[in-house]
Short mmCIF file of C-alpha atoms in Angstrom, two decimals:
data_model
loop_
_atom_site.label_atom_id
_atom_site.label_comp_id
_atom_site.label_asym_id
_atom_site.label_seq_id
_atom_site.Cartn_x
_atom_site.Cartn_y
_atom_site.Cartn_z
CA MET Y 37 85.84 158.16 186.61
CA ALA Y 38 87.20 154.63 185.44
CA ASN Y 39 86.54 153.37 181.79
CA THR Y 40 85.10 150.17 181.38
CA LEU Y 41 85.86 148.31 178.10
CA SER Y 42 83.59 145.96 176.35
CA THR Y 43 84.80 142.45 176.27
CA TYR Y 44 84.58 142.58 172.55
CA SER Y 45 87.07 145.16 172.38
CA LEU Y 46 89.82 142.63 174.03
CA ARG Y 47 92.22 140.65 172.09
CA HIS Y 48 91.35 137.16 172.09
CA LYS Y 49 93.83 134.21 171.98
CA TYR Y 50 92.99 130.54 170.60
CA PHE Y 51 94.93 127.71 171.70
CA MET Y 52 93.80 125.53 168.78
CA SER Y 53 93.15 125.95 165.21
CA ASN Y 54 90.11 124.05 165.58
CA LEU Y 55 87.22 123.32 168.28
CA GLN Y 56 88.48 121.81 171.28
CA GLN Y 57 87.69 117.92 170.83
CA ALA Y 58 86.09 115.91 173.41
CA LEU Y 59 88.14 113.11 175.14
CA GLN Y 60 88.27 110.26 173.06
CA ASN Y 61 88.53 106.56 174.20
CA ALA Y 62 90.93 104.06 172.85
CA LEU Y 63 89.88 101.68 170.18
CA VAL Y 64 90.89 98.11 170.46
CA ALA Y 65 88.88 95.94 167.96
CA GLU Y 66 91.20 96.55 164.98
CA LYS Y 67 94.23 95.46 166.95
CA ILE Y 68 92.69 92.00 167.88
CA CYS Y 69 90.83 91.18 164.82
CA LYS Y 70 91.00 90.64 161.17
CA VAL Y 71 89.52 93.42 159.42
CA ASP Y 72 87.66 93.19 156.24
CA ASN Y 73 86.58 96.60 154.27
CA THR Y 74 85.41 95.11 151.12
CA ASP Y 75 81.95 95.34 149.71
CA LEU Y 76 80.99 91.99 150.74
CA LYS Y 77 77.73 91.54 152.96
CA THR Y 78 78.61 87.84 153.85
CA ILE Y 79 82.07 86.33 154.08
CA GLU Y 80 82.03 82.54 154.01
CA ASN Y 81 84.48 80.20 155.87
CA PRO Y 82 83.29 76.56 156.01
CA TYR Y 83 85.23 74.25 158.12
CA ILE Y 84 85.71 70.27 158.46
CA THR Y 85 84.42 68.31 161.15
CA ALA Y 86 87.44 66.53 162.80
CA THR Y 87 87.92 63.13 162.53
CA THR Y 88 89.47 60.91 165.19
CA ALA Y 89 92.66 59.19 165.03
CA THR Y 90 93.04 55.72 166.28
CA ILE Y 91 95.91 53.68 167.85
CA GLN Y 92 95.66 50.01 167.42
CA ALA Y 93 98.00 46.77 167.24
CA VAL Y 94 99.40 46.27 163.68
CA ALA Y 95 96.77 44.50 161.99
CA GLY Y 96 96.93 46.23 158.45
CA THR Y 97 93.05 47.23 158.62
CA TYR Y 98 91.23 50.23 159.27
CA THR Y 99 87.74 51.52 159.80
CA SER Y 100 86.96 54.87 157.76
CA SER Y 101 84.76 57.68 159.67
CA ALA Y 102 82.61 60.13 157.95
CA MET Y 103 83.73 63.59 157.28
CA THR Y 104 81.29 66.45 157.12
CA VAL Y 105 81.77 70.16 155.99
CA THR Y 106 79.92 72.81 158.03
CA ASP Y 107 79.33 76.24 156.73
CA ASP Y 108 80.20 79.05 158.90
CA ALA Y 109 79.40 82.83 157.52
CA LEU Y 110 79.89 86.25 158.90
CA SER Y 111 76.94 88.48 157.90
CA VAL Y 112 76.87 92.58 157.88
CA ASP Y 113 73.52 92.80 159.57
CA ASP Y 114 74.14 96.26 161.58
CA GLU Y 115 74.93 99.92 160.87
CA VAL Y 116 76.14 102.82 163.17
CA PHE Y 117 75.54 106.31 162.29
CA ASP Y 118 75.83 109.62 163.88
CA ALA Y 119 74.55 113.01 162.64
CA THR Y 120 74.33 116.61 163.40
CA HIS Y 121 73.38 119.89 161.32
CA VAL Y 122 75.56 123.04 160.86
CA TYR Y 123 73.80 126.11 159.82
CA ASP Y 124 74.83 128.29 157.06
CA PHE Y 125 75.32 131.36 159.43
CA GLU Y 126 77.54 129.18 161.75
CA SER Y 127 79.67 127.95 158.84
CA ARG Y 128 79.84 131.42 157.52
CA THR Y 129 80.66 133.26 160.70
CA SER Y 130 82.84 130.96 162.68
CA ASN Y 131 86.62 131.30 163.15
CA PHE Y 132 86.64 127.71 162.94
CA ASN Y 133 86.19 125.06 160.25
CA LEU Y 134 82.77 123.64 161.84
CA MET Y 135 81.96 121.21 159.08
CA ALA Y 136 85.51 119.65 159.19
CA ASP Y 137 85.29 119.61 163.17
CA PHE Y 138 81.96 117.94 163.33
CA LEU Y 139 82.98 115.20 160.93
CA GLU Y 140 85.85 114.27 162.72
CA GLU Y 141 84.07 114.16 165.74
CA LEU Y 142 81.35 112.02 164.21
CA ILE Y 143 83.85 109.64 162.61
CA TYR Y 144 85.38 109.13 165.86
CA ARG Y 145 82.02 108.34 167.68
CA VAL Y 146 80.72 106.00 165.03
CA SER Y 147 84.24 104.07 165.03
CA HIS Y 148 83.94 103.97 168.87
CA LYS Y 149 80.52 102.44 168.74
CA VAL Y 150 81.77 100.00 166.05
CA ASP Y 151 84.36 99.14 168.47
CA GLN Y 152 81.88 98.48 171.44
CA PHE Y 153 79.97 96.33 169.04
CA VAL Y 154 82.81 93.99 167.99
CA LEU Y 155 84.24 93.53 171.51
CA ASN Y 156 80.86 92.84 172.87
CA LYS Y 157 79.84 90.36 169.92
CA ILE Y 158 83.17 88.30 170.22
CA LEU Y 159 82.71 88.18 174.03
CA ASP Y 160 78.90 87.06 173.45
CA VAL Y 161 80.05 84.18 171.47
CA ALA Y 162 83.23 83.13 173.36
CA THR Y 163 82.94 79.38 174.54
CA GLY Y 164 85.81 79.56 177.06
CA SER Y 165 84.82 80.59 180.33
CA TYR Y 166 86.76 81.72 183.60
CA THR Y 167 85.84 83.23 187.07
CA THR Y 168 88.52 85.16 188.68
CA PRO Y 169 89.27 84.97 192.26
CA ALA Y 170 87.61 87.47 194.53
CA GLY Y 171 88.40 91.05 194.11
CA GLY Y 172 89.19 90.30 190.45
CA PHE Y 173 91.85 92.37 188.69
CA THR Y 174 91.93 94.93 191.42
CA THR Y 175 93.82 92.75 193.57
CA ALA Y 176 97.39 92.54 192.82
CA ALA Y 177 98.02 89.12 194.20
CA ASN Y 178 94.97 87.78 191.83
CA ILE Y 179 97.25 89.14 188.60
CA ALA Y 180 99.64 86.23 188.14
CA VAL Y 181 97.04 83.59 189.11
CA ILE Y 182 94.54 84.82 186.60
CA ILE Y 183 96.94 85.27 183.57
CA SER Y 184 98.30 81.76 184.44
CA ASN Y 185 94.78 80.40 184.39
CA LEU Y 186 93.79 82.04 181.18
CA LEU Y 187 97.01 80.76 179.29
CA SER Y 188 96.30 77.13 180.31
CA LYS Y 189 93.01 77.38 178.52
CA VAL Y 190 94.50 78.04 175.24
CA ALA Y 191 98.19 76.50 175.64
CA GLY Y 192 98.97 73.21 173.46
CA PHE Y 193 96.73 74.58 170.52
CA ARG Y 194 98.78 75.21 167.41
CA SER Y 195 97.15 78.83 167.38
CA GLY Y 196 97.27 79.23 171.02
CA VAL Y 197 99.78 80.80 173.37
CA ALA Y 198 102.48 81.67 170.95
CA SER Y 199 100.26 83.33 168.82
CA ASN Y 200 99.73 86.67 170.43
CA PRO Y 201 97.15 86.38 173.24
CA PHE Y 202 95.43 89.44 174.70
CA LEU Y 203 93.30 90.40 177.20
CA VAL Y 204 90.85 93.34 177.09
CA ILE Y 205 90.05 94.94 180.74
CA GLU Y 206 88.22 98.27 181.61
CA SER Y 207 90.13 101.00 183.17
CA THR Y 208 89.11 100.33 186.78
CA ASP Y 209 90.71 96.95 186.51
CA ILE Y 210 94.40 98.35 186.27
CA VAL Y 211 94.84 98.95 189.85
CA GLY Y 212 96.06 95.31 190.50
CA PHE Y 213 98.20 95.34 187.57
CA VAL Y 214 100.09 98.40 188.28
CA GLN Y 215 100.69 97.14 191.67
CA ALA Y 216 101.77 93.75 190.61
CA GLN Y 217 103.98 95.42 188.01
CA VAL Y 218 105.87 97.85 190.49
CA ALA Y 219 106.44 95.15 192.85
CA SER Y 220 107.85 92.47 190.40
CA GLY Y 221 111.54 92.04 190.56
CA TYR Y 222 114.26 94.16 189.04
CA SER Y 223 114.11 95.25 185.53
CA TYR Y 224 110.68 94.78 184.80
CA ALA Y 225 109.49 96.79 188.13
CA ASP Y 226 112.00 99.57 187.29
CA ALA Y 227 110.51 99.71 183.75
CA ALA Y 228 106.90 99.87 185.13
CA LEU Y 229 107.97 102.50 187.80
CA ASN Y 230 109.83 104.75 185.29
CA ASN Y 231 107.26 104.43 182.24
CA GLY Y 232 104.05 103.83 183.98
CA PHE Y 233 101.63 101.06 183.21
CA ILE Y 234 102.88 98.30 181.02
CA GLY Y 235 100.53 96.85 178.45
CA ASN Y 236 101.96 93.35 178.62
CA TYR Y 237 102.24 90.68 181.15
CA ALA Y 238 103.60 87.38 181.03
CA GLY Y 239 103.67 87.62 177.44
CA VAL Y 240 99.69 88.68 177.19
CA LYS Y 241 98.93 91.89 175.59
CA ILE Y 242 96.89 94.03 177.86
CA TYR Y 243 94.37 96.51 176.33
CA VAL Y 244 92.34 98.86 178.45
CA ILE Y 245 89.14 100.30 177.41
CA ARG Y 246 86.86 102.80 179.40
CA THR Y 247 84.42 101.38 182.04
CA GLY Y 248 81.39 100.63 180.64
CA THR Y 249 82.41 99.50 177.07
CA PHE Y 250 81.11 95.79 178.15
CA VAL Y 251 77.73 96.07 178.65
CA THR Y 252 74.35 94.12 179.04
CA ALA Y 253 72.14 95.85 176.63
CA THR Y 254 70.66 95.57 173.09
CA LEU Y 255 73.48 96.86 170.41
CA GLY Y 256 71.43 96.43 167.04
CA THR Y 257 70.85 92.76 166.28
CA LEU Y 258 72.99 91.91 169.32
CA THR Y 259 71.66 91.42 172.63
CA ALA Y 260 74.59 91.55 174.85
CA VAL Y 261 74.91 90.16 178.51
CA ASN Y 262 78.49 91.46 179.34
CA SER Y 263 78.27 93.52 182.25
CA GLY Y 264 81.11 92.90 185.04
CA ARG Y 265 82.78 90.61 182.24
CA ARG Y 266 86.14 90.78 180.49
CA LEU Y 267 87.53 89.26 177.22
CA PHE Y 268 90.62 86.94 176.80
CA GLY Y 269 91.80 85.65 173.46
CA ILE Y 270 94.11 85.04 170.61
CA SER Y 271 94.70 87.92 168.12
CA ASN Y 272 93.68 87.72 164.64
CA LEU Y 273 91.39 84.78 165.04
CA ALA Y 274 88.24 86.81 164.97
CA THR Y 275 87.07 88.71 161.94
CA TYR Y 276 84.95 91.86 161.50
CA ALA Y 277 83.61 93.29 158.33
CA SER Y 278 83.00 96.77 157.77
CA PRO Y 279 82.42 97.44 154.12
CA ARG Y 280 84.51 100.51 152.96
CA GLY Y 281 85.00 101.41 156.52
CA VAL Y 282 83.40 104.60 158.08
CA GLN Y 283 82.24 107.01 155.59
CA TYR Y 284 80.67 110.56 155.83
CA LYS Y 285 78.43 112.95 153.95
CA GLU Y 286 77.67 116.59 153.83
CA VAL Y 287 74.09 116.60 152.72
CA ASP Y 288 72.60 120.15 151.34
CA VAL Y 289 69.39 121.25 152.90
CA ALA Y 290 66.97 121.08 149.79
CA ALA Y 291 64.98 124.24 149.15
CA GLY Y 292 61.10 123.71 150.03
CA SER Y 293 62.18 120.44 152.10
CA GLY Y 294 60.19 121.81 154.90
CA THR Y 295 62.88 121.69 157.36
CA GLY Y 296 63.31 125.32 157.92
CA ARG Y 297 66.85 125.22 158.08
CA THR Y 298 69.72 126.69 156.20
CA GLY Y 299 73.35 125.09 155.94
CA LYS Y 300 74.13 121.29 155.70
CA GLU Y 301 73.64 118.20 157.69
CA VAL Y 302 76.81 116.13 158.38
CA VAL Y 303 76.69 112.42 158.88
CA ALA Y 304 78.97 109.85 159.68
CA TYR Y 305 77.96 105.93 158.98
CA GLY Y 306 79.22 102.49 158.80
CA LEU Y 307 78.11 98.69 158.31
CA ILE Y 308 79.52 96.23 160.91
CA GLY Y 309 79.45 92.59 161.01
CA ALA Y 310 81.65 90.36 163.60
CA LYS Y 311 82.44 86.77 163.81
CA VAL Y 312 84.45 84.21 165.67
CA TRP Y 313 84.95 81.26 163.52
CA ALA Y 314 83.51 77.86 164.83
CA PRO Y 315 86.61 76.11 165.13
CA HIS Y 316 88.35 78.93 167.08
CA LEU Y 317 85.61 79.72 169.76
CA PRO Y 318 87.41 77.79 172.53
CA LEU Y 319 90.26 80.33 171.94
CA PHE Y 320 88.18 82.95 173.45
CA VAL Y 321 87.26 83.25 176.98
CA ASP Y 322 84.59 85.24 178.73
CA ILE Y 323 85.81 86.17 182.04
CA LEU Y 324 83.63 86.72 185.04
CA ILE Y 325 84.83 89.12 187.53
CA ALA Y 326 84.25 87.47 191.10
#
């Protein structure tokens, strides 16, 4: 008669020293914006309305024009949070540090939601506009056409093409980029073939986010209408404020609180506001995928 061992009598091997983490999406907003983590709710940046220079025959006379100063402000009006509960018995009997693992995951989720808010906020206010040729970024032949047209919209400004243009696309868009890169000549194609997708095309830094980041949805005080759209612009001309960044707390469940639960709540949270300053709005382009 064969003996049958209980599964609990077998040795177990852990491949990680903590809980296996869920897949995490890339964060982009901090790479394309100036970030302010001070304790300010409002950031002021007034600007002067441009006057117009005149060319005339030499006369020694001139006519002055009025100059106005317009207030422009970034307000921190939204907050992001994520929270869960770790029971006392889970914390005591687990092989893992549940509190630390949950906090790490919650902080990431809050950071990702901040990223989504900032990208959609910038796209929502961009005054530049462009519609791609049919097929959008998934057609290799369109890539050079799209990039050149986008660059033409910011060329000639002092803060334009020479100052780090960027393009934020979703993951389904890289099809055309990869095909265009590997079909290019000589060393560029070799680099693409050997190293995979290259995040730079014709001097434009390419950032890839997961499909569904640009949304038509309500995000706090922002009503975004961005599904099927992408973002082009100049780095460091938009600002987002997140006072003290993403923070976290471990909250003891008070005796007699009525929760009926032991252990602690863990919460990650952050405040957020984003702004493209008025004089720079033409340097951000709302791209509609045809």
